[in-house]
mmCIF file of C-alpha atoms in Angstrom:
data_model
loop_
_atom_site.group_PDB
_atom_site.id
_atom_site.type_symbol
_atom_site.label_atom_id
_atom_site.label_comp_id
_atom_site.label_asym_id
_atom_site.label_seq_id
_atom_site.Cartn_x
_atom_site.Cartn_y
_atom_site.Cartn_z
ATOM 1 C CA UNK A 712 81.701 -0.603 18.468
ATOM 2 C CA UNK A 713 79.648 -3.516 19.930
ATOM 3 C CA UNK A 714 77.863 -1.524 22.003
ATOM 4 C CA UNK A 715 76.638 0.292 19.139
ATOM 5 C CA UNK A 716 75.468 -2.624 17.067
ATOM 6 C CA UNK A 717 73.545 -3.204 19.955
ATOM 7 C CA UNK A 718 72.149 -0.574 20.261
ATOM 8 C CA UNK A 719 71.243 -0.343 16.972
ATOM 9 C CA UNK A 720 69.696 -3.847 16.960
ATOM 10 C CA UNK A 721 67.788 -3.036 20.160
ATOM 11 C CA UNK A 722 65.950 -0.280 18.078
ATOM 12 C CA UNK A 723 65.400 -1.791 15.175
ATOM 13 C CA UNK A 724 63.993 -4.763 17.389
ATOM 14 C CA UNK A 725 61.690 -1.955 19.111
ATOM 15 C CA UNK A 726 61.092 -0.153 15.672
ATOM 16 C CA UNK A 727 59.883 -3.326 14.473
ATOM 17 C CA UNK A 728 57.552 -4.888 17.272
ATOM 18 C CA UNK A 729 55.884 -0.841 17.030
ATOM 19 C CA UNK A 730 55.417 -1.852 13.484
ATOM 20 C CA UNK A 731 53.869 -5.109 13.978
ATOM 21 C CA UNK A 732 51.534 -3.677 17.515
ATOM 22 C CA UNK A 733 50.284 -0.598 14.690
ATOM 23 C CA UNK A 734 49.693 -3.621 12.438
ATOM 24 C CA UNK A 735 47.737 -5.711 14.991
ATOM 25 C CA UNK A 736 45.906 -2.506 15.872
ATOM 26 C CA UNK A 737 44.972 -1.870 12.508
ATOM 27 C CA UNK A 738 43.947 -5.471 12.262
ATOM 28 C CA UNK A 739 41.615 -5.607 14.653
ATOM 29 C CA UNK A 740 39.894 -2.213 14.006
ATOM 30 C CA UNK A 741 38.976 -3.491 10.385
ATOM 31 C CA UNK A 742 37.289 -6.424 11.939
ATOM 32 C CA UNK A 743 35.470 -4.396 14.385
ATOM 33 C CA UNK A 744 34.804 -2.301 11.253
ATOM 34 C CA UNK A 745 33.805 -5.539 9.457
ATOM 35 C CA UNK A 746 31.429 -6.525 12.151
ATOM 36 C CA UNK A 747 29.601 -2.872 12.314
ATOM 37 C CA UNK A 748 29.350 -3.301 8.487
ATOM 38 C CA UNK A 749 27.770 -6.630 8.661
ATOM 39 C CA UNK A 750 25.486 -5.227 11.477
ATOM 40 C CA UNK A 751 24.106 -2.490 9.166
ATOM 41 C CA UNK A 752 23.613 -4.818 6.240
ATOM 42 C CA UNK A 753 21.689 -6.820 8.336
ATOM 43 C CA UNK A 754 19.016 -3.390 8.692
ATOM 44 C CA UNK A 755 18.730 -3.237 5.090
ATOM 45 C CA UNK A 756 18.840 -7.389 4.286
ATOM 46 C CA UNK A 757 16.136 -8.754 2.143
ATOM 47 C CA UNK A 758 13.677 -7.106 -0.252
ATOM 48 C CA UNK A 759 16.321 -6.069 -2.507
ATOM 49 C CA UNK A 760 14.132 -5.309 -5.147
ATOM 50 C CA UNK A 761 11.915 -2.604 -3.454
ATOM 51 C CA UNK A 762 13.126 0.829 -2.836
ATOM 52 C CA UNK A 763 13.837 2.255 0.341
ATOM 53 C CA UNK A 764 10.461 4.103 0.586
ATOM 54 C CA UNK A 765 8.675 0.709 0.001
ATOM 55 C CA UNK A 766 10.394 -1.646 2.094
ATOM 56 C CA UNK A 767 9.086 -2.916 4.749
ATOM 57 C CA UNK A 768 9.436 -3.972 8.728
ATOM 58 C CA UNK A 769 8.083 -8.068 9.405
ATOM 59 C CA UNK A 770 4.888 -6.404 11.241
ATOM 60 C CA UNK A 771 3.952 -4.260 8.265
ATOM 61 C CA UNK A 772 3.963 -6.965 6.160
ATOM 62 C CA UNK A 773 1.890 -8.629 8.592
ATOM 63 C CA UNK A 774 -0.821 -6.228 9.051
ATOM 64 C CA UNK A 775 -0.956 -5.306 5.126
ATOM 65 C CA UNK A 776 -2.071 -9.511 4.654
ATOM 66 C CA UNK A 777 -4.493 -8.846 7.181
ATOM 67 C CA UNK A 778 -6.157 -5.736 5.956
ATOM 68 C CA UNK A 779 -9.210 -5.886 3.881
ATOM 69 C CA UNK A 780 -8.581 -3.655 0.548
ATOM 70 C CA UNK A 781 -11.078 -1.605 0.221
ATOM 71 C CA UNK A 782 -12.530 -1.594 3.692
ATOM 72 C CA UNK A 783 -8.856 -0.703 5.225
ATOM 73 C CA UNK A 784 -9.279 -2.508 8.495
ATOM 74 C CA UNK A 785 -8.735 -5.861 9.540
ATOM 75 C CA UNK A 786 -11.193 -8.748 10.923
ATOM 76 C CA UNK A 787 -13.181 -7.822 13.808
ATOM 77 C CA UNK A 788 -13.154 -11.496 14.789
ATOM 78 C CA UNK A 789 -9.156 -11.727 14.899
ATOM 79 C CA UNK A 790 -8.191 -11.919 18.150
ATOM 80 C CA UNK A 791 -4.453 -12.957 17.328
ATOM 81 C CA UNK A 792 -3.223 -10.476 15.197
ATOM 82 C CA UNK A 793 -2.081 -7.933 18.001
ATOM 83 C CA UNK A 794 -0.130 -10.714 19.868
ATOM 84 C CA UNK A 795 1.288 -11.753 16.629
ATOM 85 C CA UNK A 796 2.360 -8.193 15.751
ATOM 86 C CA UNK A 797 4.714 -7.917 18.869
ATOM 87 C CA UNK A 798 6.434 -11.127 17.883
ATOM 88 C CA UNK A 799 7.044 -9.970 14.864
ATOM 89 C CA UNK A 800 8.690 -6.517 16.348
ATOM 90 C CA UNK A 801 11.023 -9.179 18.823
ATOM 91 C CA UNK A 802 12.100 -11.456 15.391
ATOM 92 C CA UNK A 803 12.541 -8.233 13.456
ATOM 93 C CA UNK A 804 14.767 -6.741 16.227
ATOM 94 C CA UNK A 805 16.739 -9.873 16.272
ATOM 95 C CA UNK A 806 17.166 -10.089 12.417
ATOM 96 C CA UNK A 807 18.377 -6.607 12.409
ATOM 97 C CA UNK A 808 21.360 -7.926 15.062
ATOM 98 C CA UNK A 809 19.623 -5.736 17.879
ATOM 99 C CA UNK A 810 18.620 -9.060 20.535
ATOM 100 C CA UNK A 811 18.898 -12.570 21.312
ATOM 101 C CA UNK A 812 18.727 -14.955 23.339
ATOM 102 C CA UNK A 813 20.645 -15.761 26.397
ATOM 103 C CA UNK A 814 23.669 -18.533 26.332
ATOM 104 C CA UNK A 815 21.747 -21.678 26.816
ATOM 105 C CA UNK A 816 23.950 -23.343 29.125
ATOM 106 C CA UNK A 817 25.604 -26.317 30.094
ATOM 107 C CA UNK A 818 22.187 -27.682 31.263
ATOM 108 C CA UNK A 819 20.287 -26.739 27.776
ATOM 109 C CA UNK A 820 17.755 -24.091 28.960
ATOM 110 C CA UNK A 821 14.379 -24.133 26.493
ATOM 111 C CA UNK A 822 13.717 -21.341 23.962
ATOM 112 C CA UNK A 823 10.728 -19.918 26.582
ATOM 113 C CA UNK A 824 12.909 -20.056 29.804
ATOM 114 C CA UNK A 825 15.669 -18.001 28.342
ATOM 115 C CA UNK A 826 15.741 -14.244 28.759
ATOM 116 C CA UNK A 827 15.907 -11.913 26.022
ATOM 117 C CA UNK A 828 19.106 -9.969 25.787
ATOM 118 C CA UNK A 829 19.861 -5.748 24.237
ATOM 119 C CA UNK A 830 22.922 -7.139 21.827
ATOM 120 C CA UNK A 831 23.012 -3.350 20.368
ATOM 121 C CA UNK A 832 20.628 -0.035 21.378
ATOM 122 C CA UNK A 833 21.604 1.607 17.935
ATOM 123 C CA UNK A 834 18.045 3.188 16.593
ATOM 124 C CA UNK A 835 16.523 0.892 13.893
ATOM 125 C CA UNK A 836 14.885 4.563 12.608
ATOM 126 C CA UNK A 837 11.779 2.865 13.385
ATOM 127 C CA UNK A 838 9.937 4.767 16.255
ATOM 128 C CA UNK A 839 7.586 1.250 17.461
ATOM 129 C CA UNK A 840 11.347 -0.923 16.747
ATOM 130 C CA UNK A 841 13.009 1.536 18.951
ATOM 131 C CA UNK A 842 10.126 1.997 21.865
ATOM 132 C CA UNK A 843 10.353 -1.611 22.260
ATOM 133 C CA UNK A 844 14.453 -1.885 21.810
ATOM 134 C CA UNK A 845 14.322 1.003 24.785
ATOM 135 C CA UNK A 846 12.003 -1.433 27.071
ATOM 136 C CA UNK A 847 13.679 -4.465 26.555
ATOM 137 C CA UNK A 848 17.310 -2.447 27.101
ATOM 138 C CA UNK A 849 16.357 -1.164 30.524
ATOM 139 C CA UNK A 850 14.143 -4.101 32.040
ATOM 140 C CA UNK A 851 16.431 -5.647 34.504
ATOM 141 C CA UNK A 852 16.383 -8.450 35.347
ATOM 142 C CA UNK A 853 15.711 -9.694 31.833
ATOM 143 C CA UNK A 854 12.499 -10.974 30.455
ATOM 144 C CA UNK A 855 11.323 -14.230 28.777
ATOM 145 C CA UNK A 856 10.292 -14.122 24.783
ATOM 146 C CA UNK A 857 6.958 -15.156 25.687
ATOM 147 C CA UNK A 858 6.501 -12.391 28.895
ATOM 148 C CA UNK A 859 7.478 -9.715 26.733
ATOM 149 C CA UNK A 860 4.950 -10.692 23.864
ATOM 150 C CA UNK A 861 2.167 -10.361 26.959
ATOM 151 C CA UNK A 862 3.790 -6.988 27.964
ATOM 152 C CA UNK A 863 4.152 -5.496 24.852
ATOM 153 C CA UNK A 864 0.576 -6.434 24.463
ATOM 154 C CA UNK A 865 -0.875 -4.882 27.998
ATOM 155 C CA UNK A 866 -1.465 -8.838 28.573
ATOM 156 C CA UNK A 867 -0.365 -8.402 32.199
ATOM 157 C CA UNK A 868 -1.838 -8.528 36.000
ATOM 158 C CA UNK A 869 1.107 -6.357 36.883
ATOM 159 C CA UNK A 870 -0.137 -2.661 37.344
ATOM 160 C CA UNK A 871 3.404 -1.928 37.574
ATOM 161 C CA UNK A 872 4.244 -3.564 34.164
ATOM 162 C CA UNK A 873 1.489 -2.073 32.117
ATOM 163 C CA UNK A 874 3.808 1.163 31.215
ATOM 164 C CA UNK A 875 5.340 -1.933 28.931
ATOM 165 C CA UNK A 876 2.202 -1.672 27.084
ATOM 166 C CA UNK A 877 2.795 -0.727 23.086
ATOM 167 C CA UNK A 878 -0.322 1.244 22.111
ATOM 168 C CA UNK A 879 -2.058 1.889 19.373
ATOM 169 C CA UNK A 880 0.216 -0.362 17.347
ATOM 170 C CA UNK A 881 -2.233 -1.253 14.122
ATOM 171 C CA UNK A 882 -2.888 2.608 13.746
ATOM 172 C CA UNK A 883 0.848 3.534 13.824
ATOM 173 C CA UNK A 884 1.703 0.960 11.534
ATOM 174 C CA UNK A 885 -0.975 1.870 9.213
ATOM 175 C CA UNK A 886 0.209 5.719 9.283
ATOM 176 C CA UNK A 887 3.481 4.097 8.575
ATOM 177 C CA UNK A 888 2.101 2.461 5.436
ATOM 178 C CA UNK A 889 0.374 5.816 4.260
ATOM 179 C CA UNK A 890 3.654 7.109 4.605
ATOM 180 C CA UNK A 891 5.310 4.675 2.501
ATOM 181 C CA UNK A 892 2.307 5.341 -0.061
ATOM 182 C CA UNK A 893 0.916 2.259 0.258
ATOM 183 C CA UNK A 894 -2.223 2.952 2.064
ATOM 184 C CA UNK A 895 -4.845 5.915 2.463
ATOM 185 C CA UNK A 896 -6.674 7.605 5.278
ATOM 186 C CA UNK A 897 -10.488 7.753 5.267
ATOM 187 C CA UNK A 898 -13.103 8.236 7.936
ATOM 188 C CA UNK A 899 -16.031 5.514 7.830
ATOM 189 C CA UNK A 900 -19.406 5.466 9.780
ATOM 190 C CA UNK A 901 -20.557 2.380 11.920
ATOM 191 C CA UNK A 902 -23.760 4.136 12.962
ATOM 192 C CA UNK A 903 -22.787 4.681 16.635
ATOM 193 C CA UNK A 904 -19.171 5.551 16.031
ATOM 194 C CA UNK A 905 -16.790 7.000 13.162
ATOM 195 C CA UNK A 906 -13.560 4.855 12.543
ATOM 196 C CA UNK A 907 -10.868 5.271 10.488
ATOM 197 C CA UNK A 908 -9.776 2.857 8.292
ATOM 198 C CA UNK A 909 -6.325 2.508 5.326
ATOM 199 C CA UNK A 910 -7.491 1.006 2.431
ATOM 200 C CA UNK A 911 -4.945 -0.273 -0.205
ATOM 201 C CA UNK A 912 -3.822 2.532 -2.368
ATOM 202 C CA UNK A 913 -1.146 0.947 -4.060
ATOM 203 C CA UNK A 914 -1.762 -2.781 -4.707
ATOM 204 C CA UNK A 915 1.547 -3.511 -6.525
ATOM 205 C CA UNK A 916 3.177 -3.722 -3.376
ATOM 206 C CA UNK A 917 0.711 -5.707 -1.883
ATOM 207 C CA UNK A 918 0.491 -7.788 -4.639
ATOM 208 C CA UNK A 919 4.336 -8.279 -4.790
ATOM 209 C CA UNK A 920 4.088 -9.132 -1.161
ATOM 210 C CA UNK A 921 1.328 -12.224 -1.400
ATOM 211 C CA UNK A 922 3.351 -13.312 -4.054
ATOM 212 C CA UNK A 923 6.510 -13.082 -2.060
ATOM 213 C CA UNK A 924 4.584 -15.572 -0.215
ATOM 214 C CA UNK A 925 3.127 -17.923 -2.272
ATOM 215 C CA UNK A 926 6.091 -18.373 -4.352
ATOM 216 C CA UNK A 927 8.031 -19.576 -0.991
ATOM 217 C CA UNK A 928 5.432 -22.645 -0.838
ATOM 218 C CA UNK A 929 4.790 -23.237 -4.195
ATOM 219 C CA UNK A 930 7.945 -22.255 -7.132
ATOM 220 C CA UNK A 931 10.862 -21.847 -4.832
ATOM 221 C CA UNK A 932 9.813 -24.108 -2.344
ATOM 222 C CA UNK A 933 12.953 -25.858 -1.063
ATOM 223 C CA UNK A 934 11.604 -28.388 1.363
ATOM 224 C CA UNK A 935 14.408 -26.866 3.857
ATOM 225 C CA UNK A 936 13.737 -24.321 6.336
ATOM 226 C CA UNK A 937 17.032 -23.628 7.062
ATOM 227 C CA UNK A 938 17.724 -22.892 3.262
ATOM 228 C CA UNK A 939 15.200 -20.532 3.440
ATOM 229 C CA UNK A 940 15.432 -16.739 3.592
ATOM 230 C CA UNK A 941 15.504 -16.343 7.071
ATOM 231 C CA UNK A 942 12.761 -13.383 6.614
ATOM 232 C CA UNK A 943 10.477 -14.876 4.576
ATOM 233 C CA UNK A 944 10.463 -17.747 6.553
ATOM 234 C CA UNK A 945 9.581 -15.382 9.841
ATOM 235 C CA UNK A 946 6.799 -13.763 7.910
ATOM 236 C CA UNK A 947 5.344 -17.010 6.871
ATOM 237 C CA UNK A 948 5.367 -18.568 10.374
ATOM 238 C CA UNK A 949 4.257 -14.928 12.332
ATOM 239 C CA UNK A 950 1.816 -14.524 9.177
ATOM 240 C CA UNK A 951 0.056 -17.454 10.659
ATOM 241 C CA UNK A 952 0.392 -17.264 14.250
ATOM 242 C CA UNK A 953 -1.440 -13.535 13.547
ATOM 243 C CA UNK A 954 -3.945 -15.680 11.506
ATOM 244 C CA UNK A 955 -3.713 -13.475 8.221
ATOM 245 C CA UNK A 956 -1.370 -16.100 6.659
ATOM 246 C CA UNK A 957 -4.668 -17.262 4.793
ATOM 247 C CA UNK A 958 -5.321 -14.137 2.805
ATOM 248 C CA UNK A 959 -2.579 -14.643 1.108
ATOM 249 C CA UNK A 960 -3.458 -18.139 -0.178
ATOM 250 C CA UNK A 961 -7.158 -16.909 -0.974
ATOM 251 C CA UNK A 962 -6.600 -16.645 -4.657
ATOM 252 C CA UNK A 963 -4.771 -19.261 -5.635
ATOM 253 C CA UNK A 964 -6.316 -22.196 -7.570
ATOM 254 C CA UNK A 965 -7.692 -25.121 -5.544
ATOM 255 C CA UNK A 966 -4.556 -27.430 -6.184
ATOM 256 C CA UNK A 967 -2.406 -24.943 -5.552
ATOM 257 C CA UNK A 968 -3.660 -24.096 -2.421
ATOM 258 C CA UNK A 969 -3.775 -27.166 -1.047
ATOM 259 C CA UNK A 970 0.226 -27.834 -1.800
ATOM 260 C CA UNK A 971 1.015 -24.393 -0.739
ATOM 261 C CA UNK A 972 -1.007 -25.062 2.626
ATOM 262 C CA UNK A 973 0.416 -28.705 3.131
ATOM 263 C CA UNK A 974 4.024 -27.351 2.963
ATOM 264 C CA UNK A 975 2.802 -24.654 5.253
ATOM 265 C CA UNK A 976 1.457 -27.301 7.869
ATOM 266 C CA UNK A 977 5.524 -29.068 7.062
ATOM 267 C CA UNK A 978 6.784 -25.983 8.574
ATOM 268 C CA UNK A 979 4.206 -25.698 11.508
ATOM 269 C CA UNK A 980 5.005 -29.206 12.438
ATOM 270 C CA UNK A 981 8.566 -28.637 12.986
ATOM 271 C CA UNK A 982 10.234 -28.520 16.550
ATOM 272 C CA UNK A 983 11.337 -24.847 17.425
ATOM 273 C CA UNK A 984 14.012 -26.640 20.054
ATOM 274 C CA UNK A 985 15.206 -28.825 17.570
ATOM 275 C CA UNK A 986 15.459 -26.339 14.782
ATOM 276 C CA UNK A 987 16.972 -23.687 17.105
ATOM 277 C CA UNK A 988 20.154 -26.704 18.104
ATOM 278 C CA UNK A 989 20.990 -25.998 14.290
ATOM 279 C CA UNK A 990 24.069 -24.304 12.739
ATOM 280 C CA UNK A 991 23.513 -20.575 11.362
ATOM 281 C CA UNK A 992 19.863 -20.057 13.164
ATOM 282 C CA UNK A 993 17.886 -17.382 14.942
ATOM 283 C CA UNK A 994 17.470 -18.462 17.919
ATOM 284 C CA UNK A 995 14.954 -15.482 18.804
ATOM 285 C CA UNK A 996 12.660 -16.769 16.030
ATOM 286 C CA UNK A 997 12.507 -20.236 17.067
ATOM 287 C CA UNK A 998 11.618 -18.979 20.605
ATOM 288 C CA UNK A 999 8.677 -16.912 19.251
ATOM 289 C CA UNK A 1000 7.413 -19.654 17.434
ATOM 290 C CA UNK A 1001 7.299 -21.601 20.634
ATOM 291 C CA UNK A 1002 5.492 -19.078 22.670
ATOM 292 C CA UNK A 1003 3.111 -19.436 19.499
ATOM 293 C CA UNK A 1004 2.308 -22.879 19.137
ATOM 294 C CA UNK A 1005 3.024 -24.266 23.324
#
């Protein structure tokens, strides 16, 4: 008869740590589940109030400051706007939970001597996102923030590094806005050469977009970058380092211009190494906005 209780107790004993191993199984899948959710919100984060057909990727927002309206091309005298165009595809890759940076060590590495790391290869459904995603994924050893802003851009001596290269970029972001309906296709003639420009076709957008802006520096301006919207924050910063960040200030009113460019020079002025030592950054960002402003 003892033998039987036992027995009995030995399988209720197993019956119950199954129960509790199921349990701790179960646990663990709905925080992995948790964790691919969060990833995913992350893609769609920000610019809630747009529709899925108008939102739009960090560079896009970028190159739709710096086109002219009508004309539908940007400044022949900008020389930083394709530089600052493949920063904005590394910060938008990071927002989205696709890189970082490496560990920074016992020793404290700087933002521009650590590598950039793949944290995830899932598409972004962005073909330029996911052409860079794929070079930054198979480059081994890893690259620097700053080396793959010159690679992406062709900016190389390597002849074996120039398949890196991101062409066309401006063009096939402009299609991308056509697509989205907020730009146009039209051919124009420069007496020796036909070009094709994207002017503005649907100026809410880019009106809601400058104002997106402005607003940041001027009515919800909260004299904290790290209480800022991580995004907007990246577009003002990149907006500037690709030298359009001025369009959008062009038709405000003289006083309010000159506060929304002094808090502008606030955020310039700040330390990417000390800001990137805070809690709940991205690191990535700070590290582009070092390769910007060294």
């Amino acid at each position: 008869m003892a033998s039987i209780k036992q027995r009995n107790s030995g399988l209720v004993q197993r019956r119950t740590e199954a129960i509790r191993s199921a349990a701790d199984k179960d646990r663990d899948s709905a925080d992995e589940e948790d964790e691919a959710r969060r990833g995913e919100e992350e893609d769609d984060d920000n610019d809630k109030g747009d529709s899925k057909e108008t939102r739009l990727t960090l560079m896009e927002e970028v190159l739709l400051l710096g086109l002219k309206d009508r004309e539908g091309y940007t400044s022949f005298w900008n020389d930083c706007i394709s530089s600052g165009l493949r920063g904005c595809m590394l910060v938008e890759l990071a927002l989205r939970g696709r890189l970082q940076l490496e560990a920074c060590g016992v020793r404290r590495k700087s933002l521009l001597s650590r590598k950039v790391i793949c944290k995830s290869d899932a598409a972004t459904g962005d073909v330029l996102l996911d052409e860079a995603l794929k070079h930054i994924k198979e480059t081994q050893p890893p690259e620097t923030v700053q080396s793959w802003i010159e690679l992406l851009s062709g900016e190389t001596w390597n002849p074996l590094k120039l398949h890196y290269q991101l062409r066309n970029v401006r063009e096939r972001l402009a299609k991308n806005l056509v697509e989205k309906g907020v730009l146009t296709t039209e051919k124009q003639n420069f007496l020796l050469f036909d070009m094709t420009t994207h002017p503005l076709t649907n100026s809410t957008i880019k009106q809601r977009l400058v104002k997106k802006v402005q607003e940041s520096v001027l009515e919800k301006w909260v004299n904290d970058p790290h209480r800022m919207d991580k995004r907007v924050l990246s577009l003002i910063l990149l907006a500037h380092s690709s030298d359009v960040l001025e369009n959008a200030f062009a038709p405000l009113q003289d006083d309010q211009y000159d506060l929304g460019m002094k808090r502008v020079h606030t955020l310039l002025e700040l330390e990417p190494e000390k800001e990137s030592a805070k809690p709940n950054v991205n690191e990535l960002m700070w590290a582009v906005v070092a390769a910007f402003t060294k």
